[in-house]
Tab-separated table of C-alpha atoms and ligand atoms in Angstrom:
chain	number	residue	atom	x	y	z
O	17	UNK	CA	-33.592	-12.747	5.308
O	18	UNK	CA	-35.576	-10.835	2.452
O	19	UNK	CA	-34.300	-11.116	-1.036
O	20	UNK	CA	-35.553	-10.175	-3.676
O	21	UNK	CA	-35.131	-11.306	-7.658
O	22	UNK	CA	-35.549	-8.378	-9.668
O	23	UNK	CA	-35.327	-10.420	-13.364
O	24	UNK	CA	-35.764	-13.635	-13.863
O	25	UNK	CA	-37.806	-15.806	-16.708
O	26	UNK	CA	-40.599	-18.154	-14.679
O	27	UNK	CA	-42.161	-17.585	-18.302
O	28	UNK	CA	-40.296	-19.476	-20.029
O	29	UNK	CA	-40.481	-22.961	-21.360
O	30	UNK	CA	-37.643	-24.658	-18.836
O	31	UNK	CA	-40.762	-23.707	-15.881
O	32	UNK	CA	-43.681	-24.874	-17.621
O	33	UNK	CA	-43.430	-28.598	-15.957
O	34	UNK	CA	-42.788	-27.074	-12.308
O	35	UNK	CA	-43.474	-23.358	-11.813
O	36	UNK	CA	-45.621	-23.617	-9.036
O	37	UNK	CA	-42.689	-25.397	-7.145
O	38	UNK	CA	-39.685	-22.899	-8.371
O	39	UNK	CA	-42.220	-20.040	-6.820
O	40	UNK	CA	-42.455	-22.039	-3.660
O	41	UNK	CA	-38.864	-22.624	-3.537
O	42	UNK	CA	-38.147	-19.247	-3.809
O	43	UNK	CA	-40.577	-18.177	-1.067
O	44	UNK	CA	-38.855	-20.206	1.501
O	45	UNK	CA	-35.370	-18.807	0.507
O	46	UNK	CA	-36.375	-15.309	1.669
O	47	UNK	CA	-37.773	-13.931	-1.919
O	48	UNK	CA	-40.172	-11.501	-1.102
O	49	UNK	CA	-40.081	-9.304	-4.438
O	50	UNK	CA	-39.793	-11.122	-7.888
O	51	UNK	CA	-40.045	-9.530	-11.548
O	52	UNK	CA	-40.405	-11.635	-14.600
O	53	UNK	CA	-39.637	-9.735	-17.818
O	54	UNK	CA	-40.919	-10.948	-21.350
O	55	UNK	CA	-38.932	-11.111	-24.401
O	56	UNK	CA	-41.636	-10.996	-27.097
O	57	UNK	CA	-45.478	-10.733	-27.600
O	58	UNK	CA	-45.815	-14.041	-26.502
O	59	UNK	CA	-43.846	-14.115	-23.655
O	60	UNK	CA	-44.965	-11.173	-22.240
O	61	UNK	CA	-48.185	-12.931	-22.393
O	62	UNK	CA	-47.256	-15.762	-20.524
O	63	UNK	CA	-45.911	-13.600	-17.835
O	64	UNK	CA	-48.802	-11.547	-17.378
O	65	UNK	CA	-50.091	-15.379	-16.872
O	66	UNK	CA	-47.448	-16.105	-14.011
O	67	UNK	CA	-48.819	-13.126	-12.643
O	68	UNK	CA	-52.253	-14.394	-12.425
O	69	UNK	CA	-51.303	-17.760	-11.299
O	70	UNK	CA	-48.752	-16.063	-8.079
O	71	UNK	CA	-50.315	-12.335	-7.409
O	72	UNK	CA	-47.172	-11.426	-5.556
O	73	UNK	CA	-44.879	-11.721	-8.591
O	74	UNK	CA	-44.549	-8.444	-11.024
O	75	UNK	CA	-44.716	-9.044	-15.064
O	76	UNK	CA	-42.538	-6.384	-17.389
O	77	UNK	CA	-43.378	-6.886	-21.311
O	78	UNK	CA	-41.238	-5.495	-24.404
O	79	UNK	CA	-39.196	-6.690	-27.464
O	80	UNK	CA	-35.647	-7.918	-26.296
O	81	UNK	CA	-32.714	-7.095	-28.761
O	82	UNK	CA	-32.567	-10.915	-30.109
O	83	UNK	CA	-36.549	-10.840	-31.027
O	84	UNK	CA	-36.250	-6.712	-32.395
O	85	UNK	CA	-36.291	-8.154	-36.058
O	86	UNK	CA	-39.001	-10.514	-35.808
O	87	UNK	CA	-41.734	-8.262	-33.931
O	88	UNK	CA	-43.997	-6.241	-36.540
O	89	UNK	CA	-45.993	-3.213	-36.670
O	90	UNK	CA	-48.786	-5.129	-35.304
O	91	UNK	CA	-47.319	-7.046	-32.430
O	92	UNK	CA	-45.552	-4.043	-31.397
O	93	UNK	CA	-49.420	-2.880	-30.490
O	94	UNK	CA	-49.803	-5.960	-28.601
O	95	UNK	CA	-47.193	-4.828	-26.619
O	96	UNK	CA	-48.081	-1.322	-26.008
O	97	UNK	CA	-51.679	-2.905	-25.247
O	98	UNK	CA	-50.021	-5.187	-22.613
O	99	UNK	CA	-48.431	-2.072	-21.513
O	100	UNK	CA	-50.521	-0.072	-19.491
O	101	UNK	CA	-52.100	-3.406	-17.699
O	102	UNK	CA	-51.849	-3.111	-13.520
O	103	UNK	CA	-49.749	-6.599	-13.581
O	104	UNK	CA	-47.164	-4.754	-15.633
O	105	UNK	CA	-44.240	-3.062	-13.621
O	106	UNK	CA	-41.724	-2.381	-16.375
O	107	UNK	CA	-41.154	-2.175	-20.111
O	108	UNK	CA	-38.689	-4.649	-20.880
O	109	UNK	CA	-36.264	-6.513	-21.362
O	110	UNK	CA	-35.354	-4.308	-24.405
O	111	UNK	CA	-31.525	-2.877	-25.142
O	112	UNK	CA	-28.944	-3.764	-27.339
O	113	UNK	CA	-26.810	-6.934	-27.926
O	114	UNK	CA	-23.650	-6.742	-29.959
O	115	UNK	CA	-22.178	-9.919	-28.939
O	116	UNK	CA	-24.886	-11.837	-30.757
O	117	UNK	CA	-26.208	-10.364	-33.323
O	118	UNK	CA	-29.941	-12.255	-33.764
O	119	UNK	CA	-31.180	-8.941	-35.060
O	120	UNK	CA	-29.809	-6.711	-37.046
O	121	UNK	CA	-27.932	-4.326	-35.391
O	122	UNK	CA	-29.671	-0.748	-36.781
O	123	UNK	CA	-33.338	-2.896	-35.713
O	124	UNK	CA	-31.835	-3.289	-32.390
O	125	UNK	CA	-31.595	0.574	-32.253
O	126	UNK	CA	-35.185	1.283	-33.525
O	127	UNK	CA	-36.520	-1.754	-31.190
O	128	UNK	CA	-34.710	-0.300	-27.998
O	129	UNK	CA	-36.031	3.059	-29.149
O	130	UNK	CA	-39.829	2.566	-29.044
O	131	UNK	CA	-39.520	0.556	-25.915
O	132	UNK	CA	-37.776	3.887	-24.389
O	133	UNK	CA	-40.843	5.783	-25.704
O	134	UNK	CA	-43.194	3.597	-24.249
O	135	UNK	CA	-41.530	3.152	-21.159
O	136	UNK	CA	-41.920	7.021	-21.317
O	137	UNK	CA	-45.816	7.016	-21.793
O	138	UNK	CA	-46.044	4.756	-19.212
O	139	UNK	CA	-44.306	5.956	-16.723
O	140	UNK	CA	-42.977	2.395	-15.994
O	141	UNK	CA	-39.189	1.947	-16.023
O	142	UNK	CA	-37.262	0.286	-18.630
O	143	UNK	CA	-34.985	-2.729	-18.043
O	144	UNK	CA	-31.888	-3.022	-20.129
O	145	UNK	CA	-30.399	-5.556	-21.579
O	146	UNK	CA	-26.427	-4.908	-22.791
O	147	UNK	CA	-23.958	-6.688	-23.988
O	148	UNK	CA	-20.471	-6.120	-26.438
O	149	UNK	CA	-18.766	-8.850	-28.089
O	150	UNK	CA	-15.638	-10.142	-26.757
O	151	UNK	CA	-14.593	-7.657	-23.586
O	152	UNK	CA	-15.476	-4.563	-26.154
O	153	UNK	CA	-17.460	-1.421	-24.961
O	154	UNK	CA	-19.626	-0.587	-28.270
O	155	UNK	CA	-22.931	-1.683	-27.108
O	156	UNK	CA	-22.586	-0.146	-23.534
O	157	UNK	CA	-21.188	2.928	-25.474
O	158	UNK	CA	-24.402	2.924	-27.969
O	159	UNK	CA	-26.559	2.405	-25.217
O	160	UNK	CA	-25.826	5.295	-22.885
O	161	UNK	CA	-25.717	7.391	-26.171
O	162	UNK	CA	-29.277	6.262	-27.350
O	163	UNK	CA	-30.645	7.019	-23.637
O	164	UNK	CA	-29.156	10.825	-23.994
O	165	UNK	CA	-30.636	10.888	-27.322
O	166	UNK	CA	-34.111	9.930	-25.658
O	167	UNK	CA	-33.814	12.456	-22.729
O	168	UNK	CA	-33.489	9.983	-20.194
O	169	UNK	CA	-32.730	12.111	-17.305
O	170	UNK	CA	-34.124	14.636	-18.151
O	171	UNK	CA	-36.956	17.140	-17.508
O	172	UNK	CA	-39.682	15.198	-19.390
O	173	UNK	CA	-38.308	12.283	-18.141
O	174	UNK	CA	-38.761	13.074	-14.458
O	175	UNK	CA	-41.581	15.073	-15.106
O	176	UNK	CA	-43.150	11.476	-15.098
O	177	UNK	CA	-40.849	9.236	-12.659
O	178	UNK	CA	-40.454	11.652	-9.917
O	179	UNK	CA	-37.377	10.749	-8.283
O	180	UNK	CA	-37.861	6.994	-9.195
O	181	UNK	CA	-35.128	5.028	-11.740
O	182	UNK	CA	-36.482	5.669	-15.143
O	183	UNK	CA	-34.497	2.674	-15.961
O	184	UNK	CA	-32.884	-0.683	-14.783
O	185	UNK	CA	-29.485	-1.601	-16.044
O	186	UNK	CA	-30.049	-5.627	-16.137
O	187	UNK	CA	-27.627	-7.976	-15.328
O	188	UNK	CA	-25.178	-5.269	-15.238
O	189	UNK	CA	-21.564	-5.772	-17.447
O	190	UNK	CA	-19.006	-3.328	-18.367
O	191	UNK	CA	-16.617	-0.884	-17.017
O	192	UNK	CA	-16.814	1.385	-14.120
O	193	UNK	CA	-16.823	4.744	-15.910
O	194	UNK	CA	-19.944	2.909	-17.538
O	195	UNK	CA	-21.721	2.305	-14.208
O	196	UNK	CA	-21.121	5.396	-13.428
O	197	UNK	CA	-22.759	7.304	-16.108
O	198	UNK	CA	-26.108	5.243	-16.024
O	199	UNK	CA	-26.184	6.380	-12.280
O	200	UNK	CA	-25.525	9.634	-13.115
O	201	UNK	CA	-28.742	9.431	-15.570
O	202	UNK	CA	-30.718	8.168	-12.481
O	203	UNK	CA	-30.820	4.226	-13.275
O	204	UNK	CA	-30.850	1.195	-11.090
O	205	UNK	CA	-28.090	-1.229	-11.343
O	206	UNK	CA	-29.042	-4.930	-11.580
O	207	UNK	CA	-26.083	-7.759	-10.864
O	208	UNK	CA	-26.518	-11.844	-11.710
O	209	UNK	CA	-24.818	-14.617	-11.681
O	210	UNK	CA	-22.552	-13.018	-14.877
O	211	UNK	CA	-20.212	-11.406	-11.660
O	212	UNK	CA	-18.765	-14.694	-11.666
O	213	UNK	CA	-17.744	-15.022	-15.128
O	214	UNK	CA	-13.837	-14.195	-16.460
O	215	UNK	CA	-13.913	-10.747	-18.109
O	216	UNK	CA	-16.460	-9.379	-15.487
O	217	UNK	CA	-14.026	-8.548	-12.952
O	218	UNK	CA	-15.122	-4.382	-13.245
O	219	UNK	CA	-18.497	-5.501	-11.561
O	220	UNK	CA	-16.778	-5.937	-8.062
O	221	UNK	CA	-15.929	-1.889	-8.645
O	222	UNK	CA	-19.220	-1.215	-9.595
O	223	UNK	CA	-21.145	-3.446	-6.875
O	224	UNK	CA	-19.149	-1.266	-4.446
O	225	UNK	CA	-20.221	2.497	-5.323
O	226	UNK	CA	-23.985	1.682	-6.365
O	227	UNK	CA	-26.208	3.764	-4.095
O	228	UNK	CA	-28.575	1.506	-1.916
O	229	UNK	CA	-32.302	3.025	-3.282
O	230	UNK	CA	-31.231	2.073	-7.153
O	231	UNK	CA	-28.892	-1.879	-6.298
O	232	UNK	CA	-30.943	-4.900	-7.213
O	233	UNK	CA	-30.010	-8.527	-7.635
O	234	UNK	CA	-31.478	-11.024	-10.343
O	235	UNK	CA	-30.822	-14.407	-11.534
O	236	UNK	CA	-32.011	-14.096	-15.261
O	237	UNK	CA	-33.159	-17.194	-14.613
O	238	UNK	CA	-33.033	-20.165	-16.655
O	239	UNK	CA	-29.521	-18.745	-17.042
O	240	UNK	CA	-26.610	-17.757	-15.998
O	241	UNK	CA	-26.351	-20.129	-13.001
O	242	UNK	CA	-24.201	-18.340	-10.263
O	243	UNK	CA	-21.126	-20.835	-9.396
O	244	UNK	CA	-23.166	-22.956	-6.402
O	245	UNK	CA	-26.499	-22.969	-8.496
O	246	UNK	CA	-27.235	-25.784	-10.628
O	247	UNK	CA	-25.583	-25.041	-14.446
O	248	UNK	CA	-28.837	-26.913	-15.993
O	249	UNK	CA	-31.245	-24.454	-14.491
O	250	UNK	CA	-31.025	-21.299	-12.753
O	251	UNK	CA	-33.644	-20.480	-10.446
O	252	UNK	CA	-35.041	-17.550	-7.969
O	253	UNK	CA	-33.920	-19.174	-4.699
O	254	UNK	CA	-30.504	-18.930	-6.189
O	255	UNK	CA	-30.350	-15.430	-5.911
O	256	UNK	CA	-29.135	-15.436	-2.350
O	257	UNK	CA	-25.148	-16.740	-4.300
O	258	UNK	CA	-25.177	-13.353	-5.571
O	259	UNK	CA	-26.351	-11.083	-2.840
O	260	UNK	CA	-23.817	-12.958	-0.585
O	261	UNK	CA	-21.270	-11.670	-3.206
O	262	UNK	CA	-22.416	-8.043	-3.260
O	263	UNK	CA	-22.595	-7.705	0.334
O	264	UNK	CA	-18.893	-8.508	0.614
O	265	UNK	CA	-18.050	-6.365	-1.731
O	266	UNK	CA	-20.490	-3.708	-0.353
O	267	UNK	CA	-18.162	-4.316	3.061
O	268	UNK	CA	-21.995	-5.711	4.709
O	269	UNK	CA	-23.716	-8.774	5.134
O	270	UNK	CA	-27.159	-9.919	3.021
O	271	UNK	CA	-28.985	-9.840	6.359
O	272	UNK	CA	-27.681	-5.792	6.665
O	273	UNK	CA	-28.032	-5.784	2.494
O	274	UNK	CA	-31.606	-7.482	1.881
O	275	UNK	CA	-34.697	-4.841	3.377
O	276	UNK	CA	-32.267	-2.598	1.159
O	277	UNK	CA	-32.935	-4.508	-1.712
O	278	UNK	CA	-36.660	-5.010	-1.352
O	279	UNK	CA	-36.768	-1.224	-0.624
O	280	UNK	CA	-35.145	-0.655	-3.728
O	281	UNK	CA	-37.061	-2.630	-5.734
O	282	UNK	CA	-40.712	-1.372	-4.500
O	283	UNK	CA	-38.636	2.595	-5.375
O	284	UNK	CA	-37.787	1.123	-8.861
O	285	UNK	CA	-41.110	-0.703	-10.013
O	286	UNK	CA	-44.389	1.056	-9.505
O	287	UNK	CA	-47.605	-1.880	-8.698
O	288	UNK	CA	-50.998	-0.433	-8.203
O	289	UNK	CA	-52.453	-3.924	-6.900
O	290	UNK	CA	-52.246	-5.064	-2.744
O	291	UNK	CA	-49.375	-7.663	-3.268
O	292	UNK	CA	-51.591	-10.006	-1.112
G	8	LIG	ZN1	-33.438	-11.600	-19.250
């Protein structure tokens, strides 16, 4: 049964001992599609590595919200450099993160913003990060505003994606009028292992109505274990826990739901390079 993990970390520390087994692992559960995202100059780096080290795997670099204060004027060019390299699928993870607040909130905004531009330029899609503190809307509310503001979705936008997602909502949370308006701007909508978490409960809604060319799954793994999964260390092969859970609610099963999936993902992130 093809799965596919559309986010997940093999760059970070927590797979430095045993990444070549975690990618094995996840071959035998099904994964045939897997994205790992950076968070910084340094981790994009490293996943341009994994890249190297397992061809079939996709990298994404970009500033995430919690790193938006610490990356400069120069490492931002790093970045862009990384940007336009054939392992790179997507700009990201970039977006905004009111809950906690590791960066100030107004460099959040101008972090998020040159990712959008560059994600522009490149014509690769950016994946989104959101989050509000305690059940609130504000950051899903700033988000969607700040994507109007950049044109997402429209003319110039499309000019350059075609008919492709200019944009991946990751590990999607909030409500369903929410959902709604990112897939009116033409995103893809992303769902982990947060599903399972109290407060989440809108996700089943939105899980139900996403259309099948823009619905991914992820782990956003080292974290957010999916109930099942072990709590130390998410991994790829967990992925199926969540699929499972949005083919129920998508009224299917995950051997029906998962050549959707991998469809979805080659429509969503553009590679260049045989996958070998
Ligand atoms: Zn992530």
């Amino acid at each position: 049964m093809p799965l596919v993990d559309s986010h997940c970390h093999l760059n970070a520390d927590r797979f430095e001992g045993d990444l070549d087994g975690v990618v094995d692992a996840a071959r035998l559960a099904g994964l045939e599609r897997i994205l790992v995202p950076g968070w910084n100059v340094v981790s994009s780096e490293r996943a341009l590595d994994v890249v190297d080290r397992h061809p079939w795997l996709d990298a994404a670099v970009g500033v995430h919200p919690h790193d938006a204060a610490r990356v400069d004027d120069a490492a931002w060019a790093g970045i862009v450099a990384q940007a336009v390299d054939p392992r790179v699928s997507a700009i990201g993870e970039t977006g905004l993160d009111y809950d906690r607040v590791f960066s100030p909130i107004p460099d959040q905004h101008d972090n998020l913003r040159r990712n959008l531009i560059l994600a522009l330029e490149t014509g690769k899609p950016a994946i989104l990060h959101c989050r509000s503190a305690g059940g609130g809307r504000e950051a899903q509310d700033a988000l969607l505003a700040e994507l109007r503001t950049a044109g997402v979705g429209g003319p110039a936008w499309a000019g350059v994606f075609g008919d492709r997602p200019q944009g991946v909502v990751h590990s999607f949370s909030g409500p369903v009028d929410y959902a709604q308006a990112m897939l009116d701007l033409g995103l893809a909508i992303s769902f982990s292992g947060l599903v399972f978490r109290r407060g989440e409960e809108a996700s089943a809604a939105v899980a139900a109505i996403v259309p099948a060319d823009r619905l991914l799954v992820e782990t956003d793994s080292p974290f957010l274990a999916p109930p099942g999964a072990p709590r130390s260390r998410n991994a790829p092969e967990w992925v199926a826990i969540t699929a499972n859970w949005l083919a129920e609610r998508r009224a299917t099963t995950r051997a029906e739901l998962g050549p959707g999936l991998v469809a979805a993902y080659d429509h969503t992130f553009p590679r260049t390079r045989p996958r070998g």
